[in-house]
mmCIF file of C-alpha atoms and ligand atoms in Angstrom:
data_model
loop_
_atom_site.group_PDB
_atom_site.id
_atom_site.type_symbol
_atom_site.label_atom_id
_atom_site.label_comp_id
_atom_site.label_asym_id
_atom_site.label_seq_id
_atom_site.Cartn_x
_atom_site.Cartn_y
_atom_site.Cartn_z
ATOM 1 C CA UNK A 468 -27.509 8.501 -4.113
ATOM 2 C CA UNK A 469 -26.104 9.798 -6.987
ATOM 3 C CA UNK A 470 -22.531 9.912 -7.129
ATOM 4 C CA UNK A 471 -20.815 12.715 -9.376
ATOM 5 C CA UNK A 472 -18.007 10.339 -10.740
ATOM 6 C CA UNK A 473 -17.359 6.647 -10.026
ATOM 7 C CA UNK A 474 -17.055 5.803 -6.904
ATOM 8 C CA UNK A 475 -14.316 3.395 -6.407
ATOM 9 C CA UNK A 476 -13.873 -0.058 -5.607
ATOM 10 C CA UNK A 477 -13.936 -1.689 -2.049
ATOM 11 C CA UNK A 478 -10.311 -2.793 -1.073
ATOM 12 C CA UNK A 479 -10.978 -6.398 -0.003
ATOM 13 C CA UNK A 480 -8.902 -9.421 0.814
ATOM 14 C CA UNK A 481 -9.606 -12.947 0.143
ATOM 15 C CA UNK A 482 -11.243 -15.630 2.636
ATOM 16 C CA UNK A 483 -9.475 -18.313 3.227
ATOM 17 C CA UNK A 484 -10.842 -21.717 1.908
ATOM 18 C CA UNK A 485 -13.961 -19.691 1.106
ATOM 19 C CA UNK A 486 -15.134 -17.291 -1.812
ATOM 20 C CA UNK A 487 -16.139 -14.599 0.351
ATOM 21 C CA UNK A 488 -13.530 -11.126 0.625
ATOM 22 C CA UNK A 489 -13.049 -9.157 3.941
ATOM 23 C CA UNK A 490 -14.002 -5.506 2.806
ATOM 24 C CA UNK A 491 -11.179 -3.602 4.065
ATOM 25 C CA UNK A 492 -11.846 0.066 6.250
ATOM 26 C CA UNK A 493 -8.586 1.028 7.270
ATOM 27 C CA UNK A 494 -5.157 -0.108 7.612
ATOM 28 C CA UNK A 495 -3.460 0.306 11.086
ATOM 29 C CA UNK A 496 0.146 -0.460 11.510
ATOM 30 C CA UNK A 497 1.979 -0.751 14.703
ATOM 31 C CA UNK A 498 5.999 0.398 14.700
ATOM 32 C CA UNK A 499 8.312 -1.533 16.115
ATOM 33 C CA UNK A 500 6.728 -3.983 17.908
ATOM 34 C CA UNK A 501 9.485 -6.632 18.343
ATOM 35 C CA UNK A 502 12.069 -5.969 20.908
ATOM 36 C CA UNK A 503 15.107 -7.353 18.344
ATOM 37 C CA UNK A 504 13.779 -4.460 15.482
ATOM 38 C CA UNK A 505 13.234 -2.174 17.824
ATOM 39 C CA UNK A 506 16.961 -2.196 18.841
ATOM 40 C CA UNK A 507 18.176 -2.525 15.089
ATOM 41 C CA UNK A 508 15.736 0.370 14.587
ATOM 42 C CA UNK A 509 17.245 3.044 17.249
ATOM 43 C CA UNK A 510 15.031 2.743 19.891
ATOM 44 C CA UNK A 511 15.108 0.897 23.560
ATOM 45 C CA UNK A 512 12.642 -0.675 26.287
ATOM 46 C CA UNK A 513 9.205 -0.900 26.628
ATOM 47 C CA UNK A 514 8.389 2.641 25.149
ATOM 48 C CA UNK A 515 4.206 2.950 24.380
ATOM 49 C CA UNK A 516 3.435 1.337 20.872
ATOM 50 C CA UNK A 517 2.899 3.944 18.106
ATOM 51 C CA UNK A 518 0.673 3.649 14.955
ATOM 52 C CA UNK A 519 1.063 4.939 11.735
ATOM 53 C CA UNK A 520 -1.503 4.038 8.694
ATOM 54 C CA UNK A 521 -1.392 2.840 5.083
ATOM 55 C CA UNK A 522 -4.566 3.740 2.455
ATOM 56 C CA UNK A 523 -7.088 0.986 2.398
ATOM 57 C CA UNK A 524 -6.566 0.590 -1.480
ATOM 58 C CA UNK A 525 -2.682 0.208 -0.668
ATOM 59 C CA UNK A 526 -3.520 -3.658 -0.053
ATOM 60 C CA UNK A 527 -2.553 -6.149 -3.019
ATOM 61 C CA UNK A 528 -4.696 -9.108 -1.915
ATOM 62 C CA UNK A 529 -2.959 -12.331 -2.991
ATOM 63 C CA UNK A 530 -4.960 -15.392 -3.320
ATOM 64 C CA UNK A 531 -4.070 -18.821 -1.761
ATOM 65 C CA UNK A 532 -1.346 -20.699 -3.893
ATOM 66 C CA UNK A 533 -0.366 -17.578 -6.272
ATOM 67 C CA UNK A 534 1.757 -14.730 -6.164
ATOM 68 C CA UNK A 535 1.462 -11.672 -5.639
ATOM 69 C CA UNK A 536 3.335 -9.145 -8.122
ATOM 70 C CA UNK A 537 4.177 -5.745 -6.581
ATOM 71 C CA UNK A 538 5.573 -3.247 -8.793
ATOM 72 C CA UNK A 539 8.508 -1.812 -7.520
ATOM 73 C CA UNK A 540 7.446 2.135 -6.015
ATOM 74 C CA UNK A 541 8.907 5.369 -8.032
ATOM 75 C CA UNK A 542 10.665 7.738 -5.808
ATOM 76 C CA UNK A 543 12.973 5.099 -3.921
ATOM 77 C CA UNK A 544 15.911 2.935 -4.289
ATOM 78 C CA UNK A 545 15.634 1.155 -0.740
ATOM 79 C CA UNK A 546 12.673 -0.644 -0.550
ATOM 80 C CA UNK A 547 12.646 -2.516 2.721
ATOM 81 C CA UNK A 548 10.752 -5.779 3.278
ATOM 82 C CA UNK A 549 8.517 -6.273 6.934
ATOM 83 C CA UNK A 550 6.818 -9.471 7.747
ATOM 84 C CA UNK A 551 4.077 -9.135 10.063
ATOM 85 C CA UNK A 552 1.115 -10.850 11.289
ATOM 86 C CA UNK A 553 -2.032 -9.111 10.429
ATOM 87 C CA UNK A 554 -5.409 -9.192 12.334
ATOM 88 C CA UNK A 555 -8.725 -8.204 10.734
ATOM 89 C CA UNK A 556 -11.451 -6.606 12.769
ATOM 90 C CA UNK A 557 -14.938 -7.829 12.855
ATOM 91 C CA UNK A 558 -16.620 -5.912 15.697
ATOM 92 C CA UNK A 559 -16.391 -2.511 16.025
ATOM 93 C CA UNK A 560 -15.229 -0.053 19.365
ATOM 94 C CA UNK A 561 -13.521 2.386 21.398
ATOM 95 C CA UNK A 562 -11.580 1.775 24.308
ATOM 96 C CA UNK A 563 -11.248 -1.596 24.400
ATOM 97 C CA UNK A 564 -9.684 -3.496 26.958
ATOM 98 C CA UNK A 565 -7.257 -6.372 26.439
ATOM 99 C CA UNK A 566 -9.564 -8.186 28.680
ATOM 100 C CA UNK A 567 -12.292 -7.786 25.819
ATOM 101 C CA UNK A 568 -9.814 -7.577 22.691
ATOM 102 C CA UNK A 569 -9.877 -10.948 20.776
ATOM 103 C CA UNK A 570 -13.765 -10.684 20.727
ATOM 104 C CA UNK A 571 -13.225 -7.950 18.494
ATOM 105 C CA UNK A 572 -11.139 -10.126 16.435
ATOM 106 C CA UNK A 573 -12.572 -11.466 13.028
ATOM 107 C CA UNK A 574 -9.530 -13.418 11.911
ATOM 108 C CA UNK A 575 -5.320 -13.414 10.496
ATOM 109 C CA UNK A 576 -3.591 -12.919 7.438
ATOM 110 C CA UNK A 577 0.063 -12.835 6.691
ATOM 111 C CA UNK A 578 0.998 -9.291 5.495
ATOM 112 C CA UNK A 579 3.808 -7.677 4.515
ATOM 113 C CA UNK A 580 4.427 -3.714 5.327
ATOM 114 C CA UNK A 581 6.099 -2.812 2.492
ATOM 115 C CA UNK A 582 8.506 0.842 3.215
ATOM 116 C CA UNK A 583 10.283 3.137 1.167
ATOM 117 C CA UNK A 584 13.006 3.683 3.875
ATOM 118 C CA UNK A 585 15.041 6.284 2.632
ATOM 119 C CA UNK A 586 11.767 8.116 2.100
ATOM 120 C CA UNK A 587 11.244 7.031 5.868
ATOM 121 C CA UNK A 588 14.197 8.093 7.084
ATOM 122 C CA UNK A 589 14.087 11.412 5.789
ATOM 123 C CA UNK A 590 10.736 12.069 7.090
ATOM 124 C CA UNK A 591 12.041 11.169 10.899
ATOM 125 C CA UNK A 592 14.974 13.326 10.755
ATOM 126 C CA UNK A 593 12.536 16.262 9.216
ATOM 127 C CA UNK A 594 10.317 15.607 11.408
ATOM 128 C CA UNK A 595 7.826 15.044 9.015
ATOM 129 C CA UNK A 596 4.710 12.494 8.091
ATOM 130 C CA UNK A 597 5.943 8.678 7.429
ATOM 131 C CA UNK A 598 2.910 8.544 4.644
ATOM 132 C CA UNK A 599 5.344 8.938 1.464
ATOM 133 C CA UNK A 600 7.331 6.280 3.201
ATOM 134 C CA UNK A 601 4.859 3.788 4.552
ATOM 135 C CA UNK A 602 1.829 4.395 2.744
ATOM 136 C CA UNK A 603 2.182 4.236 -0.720
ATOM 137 C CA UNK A 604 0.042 2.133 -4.118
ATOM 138 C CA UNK A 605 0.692 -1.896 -3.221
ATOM 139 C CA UNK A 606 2.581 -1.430 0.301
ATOM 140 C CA UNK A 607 0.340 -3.685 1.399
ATOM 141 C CA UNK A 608 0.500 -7.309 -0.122
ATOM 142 C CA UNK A 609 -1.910 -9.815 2.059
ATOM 143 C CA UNK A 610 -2.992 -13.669 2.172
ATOM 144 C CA UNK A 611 -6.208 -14.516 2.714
ATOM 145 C CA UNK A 612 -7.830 -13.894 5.928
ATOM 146 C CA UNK A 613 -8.292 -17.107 8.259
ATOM 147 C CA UNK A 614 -11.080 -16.651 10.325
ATOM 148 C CA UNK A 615 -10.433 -16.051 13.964
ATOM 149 C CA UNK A 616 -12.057 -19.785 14.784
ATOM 150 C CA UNK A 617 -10.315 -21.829 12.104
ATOM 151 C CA UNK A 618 -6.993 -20.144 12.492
ATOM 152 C CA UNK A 619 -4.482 -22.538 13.833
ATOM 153 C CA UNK A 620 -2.815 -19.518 15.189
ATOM 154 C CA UNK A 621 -0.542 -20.777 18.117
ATOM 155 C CA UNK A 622 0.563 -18.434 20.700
ATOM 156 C CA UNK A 623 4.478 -18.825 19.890
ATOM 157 C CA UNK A 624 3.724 -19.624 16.209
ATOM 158 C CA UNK A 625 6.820 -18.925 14.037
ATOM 159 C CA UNK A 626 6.808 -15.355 11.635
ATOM 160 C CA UNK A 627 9.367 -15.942 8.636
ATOM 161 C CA UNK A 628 10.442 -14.120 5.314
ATOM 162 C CA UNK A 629 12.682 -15.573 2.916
ATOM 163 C CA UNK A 630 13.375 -13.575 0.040
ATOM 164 C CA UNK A 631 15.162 -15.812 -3.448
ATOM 165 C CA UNK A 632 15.509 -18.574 -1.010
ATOM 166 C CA UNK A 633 17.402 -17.257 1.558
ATOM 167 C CA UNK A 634 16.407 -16.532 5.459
ATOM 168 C CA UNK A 635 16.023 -12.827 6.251
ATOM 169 C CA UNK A 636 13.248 -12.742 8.851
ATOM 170 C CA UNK A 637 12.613 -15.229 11.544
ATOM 171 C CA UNK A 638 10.650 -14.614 14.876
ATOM 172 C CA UNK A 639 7.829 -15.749 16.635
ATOM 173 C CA UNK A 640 4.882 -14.073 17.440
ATOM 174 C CA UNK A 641 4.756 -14.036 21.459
ATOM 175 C CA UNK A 642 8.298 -11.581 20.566
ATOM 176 C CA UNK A 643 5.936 -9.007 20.029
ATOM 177 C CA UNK A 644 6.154 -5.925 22.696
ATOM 178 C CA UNK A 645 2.514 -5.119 22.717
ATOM 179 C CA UNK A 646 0.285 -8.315 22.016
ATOM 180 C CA UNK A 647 -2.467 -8.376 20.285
ATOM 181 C CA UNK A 648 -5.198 -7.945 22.375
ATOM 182 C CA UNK A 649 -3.282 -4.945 23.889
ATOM 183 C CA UNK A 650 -2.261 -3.725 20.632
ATOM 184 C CA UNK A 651 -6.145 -3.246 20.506
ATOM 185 C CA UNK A 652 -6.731 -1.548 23.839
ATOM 186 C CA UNK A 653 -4.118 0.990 22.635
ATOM 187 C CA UNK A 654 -5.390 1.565 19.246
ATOM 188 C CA UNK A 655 -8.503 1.949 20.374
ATOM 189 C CA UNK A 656 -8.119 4.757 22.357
ATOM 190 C CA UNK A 657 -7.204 6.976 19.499
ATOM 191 C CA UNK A 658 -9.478 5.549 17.094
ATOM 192 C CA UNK A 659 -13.134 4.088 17.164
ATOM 193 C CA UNK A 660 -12.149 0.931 15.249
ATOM 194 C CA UNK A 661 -14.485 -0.267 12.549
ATOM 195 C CA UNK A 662 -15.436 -4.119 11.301
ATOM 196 C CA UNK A 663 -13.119 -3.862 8.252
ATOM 197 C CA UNK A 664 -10.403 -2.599 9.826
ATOM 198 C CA UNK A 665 -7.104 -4.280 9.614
ATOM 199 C CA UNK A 666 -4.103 -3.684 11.861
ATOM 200 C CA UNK A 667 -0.535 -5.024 10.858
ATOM 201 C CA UNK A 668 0.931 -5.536 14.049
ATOM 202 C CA UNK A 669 4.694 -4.919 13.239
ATOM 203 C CA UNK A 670 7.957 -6.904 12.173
ATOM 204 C CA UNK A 671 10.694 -8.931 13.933
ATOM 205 C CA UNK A 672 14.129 -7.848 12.999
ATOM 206 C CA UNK A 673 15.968 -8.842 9.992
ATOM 207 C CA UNK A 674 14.117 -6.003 7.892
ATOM 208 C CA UNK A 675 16.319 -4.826 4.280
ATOM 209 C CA UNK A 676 16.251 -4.195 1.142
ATOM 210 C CA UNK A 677 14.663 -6.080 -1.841
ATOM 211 C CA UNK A 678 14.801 -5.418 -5.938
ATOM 212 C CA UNK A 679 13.162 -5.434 -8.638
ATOM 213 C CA UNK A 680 12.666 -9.503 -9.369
ATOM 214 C CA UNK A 681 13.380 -10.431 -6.420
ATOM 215 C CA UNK A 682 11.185 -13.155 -4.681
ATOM 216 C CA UNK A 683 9.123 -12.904 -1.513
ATOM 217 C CA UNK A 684 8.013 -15.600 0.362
ATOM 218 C CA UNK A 685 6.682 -15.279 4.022
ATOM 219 C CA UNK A 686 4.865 -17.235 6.480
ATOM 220 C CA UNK A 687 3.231 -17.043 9.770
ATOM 221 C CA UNK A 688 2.844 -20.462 10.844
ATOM 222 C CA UNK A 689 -0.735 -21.838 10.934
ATOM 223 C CA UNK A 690 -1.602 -19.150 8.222
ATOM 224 C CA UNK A 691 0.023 -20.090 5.629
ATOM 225 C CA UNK A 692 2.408 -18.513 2.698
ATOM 226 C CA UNK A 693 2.447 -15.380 1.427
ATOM 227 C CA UNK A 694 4.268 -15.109 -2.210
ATOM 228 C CA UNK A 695 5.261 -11.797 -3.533
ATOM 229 C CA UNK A 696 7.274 -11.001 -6.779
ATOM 230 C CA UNK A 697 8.738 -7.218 -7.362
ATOM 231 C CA UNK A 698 7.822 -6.423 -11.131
HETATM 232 MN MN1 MN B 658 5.912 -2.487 10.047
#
């Protein structure tokens, strides 16, 4: 095939203790999927989980033991941080059940869904599109991917974000509203998942504002650390 320009780049994220990348599809991200945000976010109960999406080239992959530097977005002055345990799909489907989810599962990452909130808020009371606010260039810093097998990914494992030392975030991971595997059944009835695909599954509560050199350092226990600096 010949292409008329360039095409560009594959997104793709680092293996863990490997040299292989995950080519990234899509991004999926799930709002407010821990009862604590959900409050601090407006809403109440069990209400059905609700995706939104970033641009696959929105990820800044950062490699095991560095870190990562995001520049701070244009068009905001309350950039919010959100911690969140990402998993990375390997085998493709629709209507999945929870039953069959984790087979679909390739492996984790720590990820952080980065949010222009003003921009965010705005949109909800217009009624409008989150994208501006959710789905902008380097929203989506990443660790490497652990796959599914060698991921020492306890059930209750601790989710954390410290930003210039101090605690902001702290959770764990069986908090979440929607699990994983029925995080999957849901998405997948409104989209035909892909291998590729990566869904970050929302963020305990504790979410606010970071600037320009500030420090980011998060953690999902038994994936290890994921260091961000805003530039
Ligand atoms: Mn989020």
């Amino acid at each position: 095939m010949q292409f008329a320009i360039p095409p560009a780049a594959i997104a793709a994220v680092p293996v863990a203790n490997s040299d292989a990348y995950f080519p990234v599809h899509r991004i999926y991200c799930v709002g407010r999927n821990y009862v604590e945000h959900a409050k601090e976010m407006g809403a109440t109960g069990r209400e059905a989980p609700f995706f939104f999406m970033k641009p696959a080239d929105a990820v800044l992959p950062v490699p095991a033991g560095t870190t990562g530097e995001m520049p701070y977005p244009p068009m905001t002055a309350d950039l919010h941080h959100e911690i969140e345990l990402v998993v990375a799909i390997g085998k493709g489907g629709s209507n999945i059940t929870a039953a069959d989810a984790l087979q679909h599962v390739w492996g984790y990452a720590v990820g952080l869904d980065m949010t222009r909130r003003d921009l965010q808020g705005e949109a909800k009371k217009l009624g409008r599109p989150w994208c501006t606010g959710k789905g902008f260039d380097y929203s989506a810093p990443i660790g490497p991917i652990f796959p599914a097998q060698e991921a020492k990914l306890a059930g209750n494992a601790r989710i954390s974000l410290v930003v210039n030392g101090a605690p902001r975030q702290g959770s764990t991971i069986d908090k979440m509203i929607w699990n994983v595997a029925e995080t999957i059944e849901h998405l997948s009835k409104f989209y035909t998942l892909q291998p590729g695909d990566l869904i970050f599954t929302g963020t305990p509560e504790g979410v606010g504002a970071v600037q320009k050199g500030d420090q980011l350092e998060g953690a999902v226990e038994g994936l290890g650390q994921l260091r961000v600096k805003l530039v």
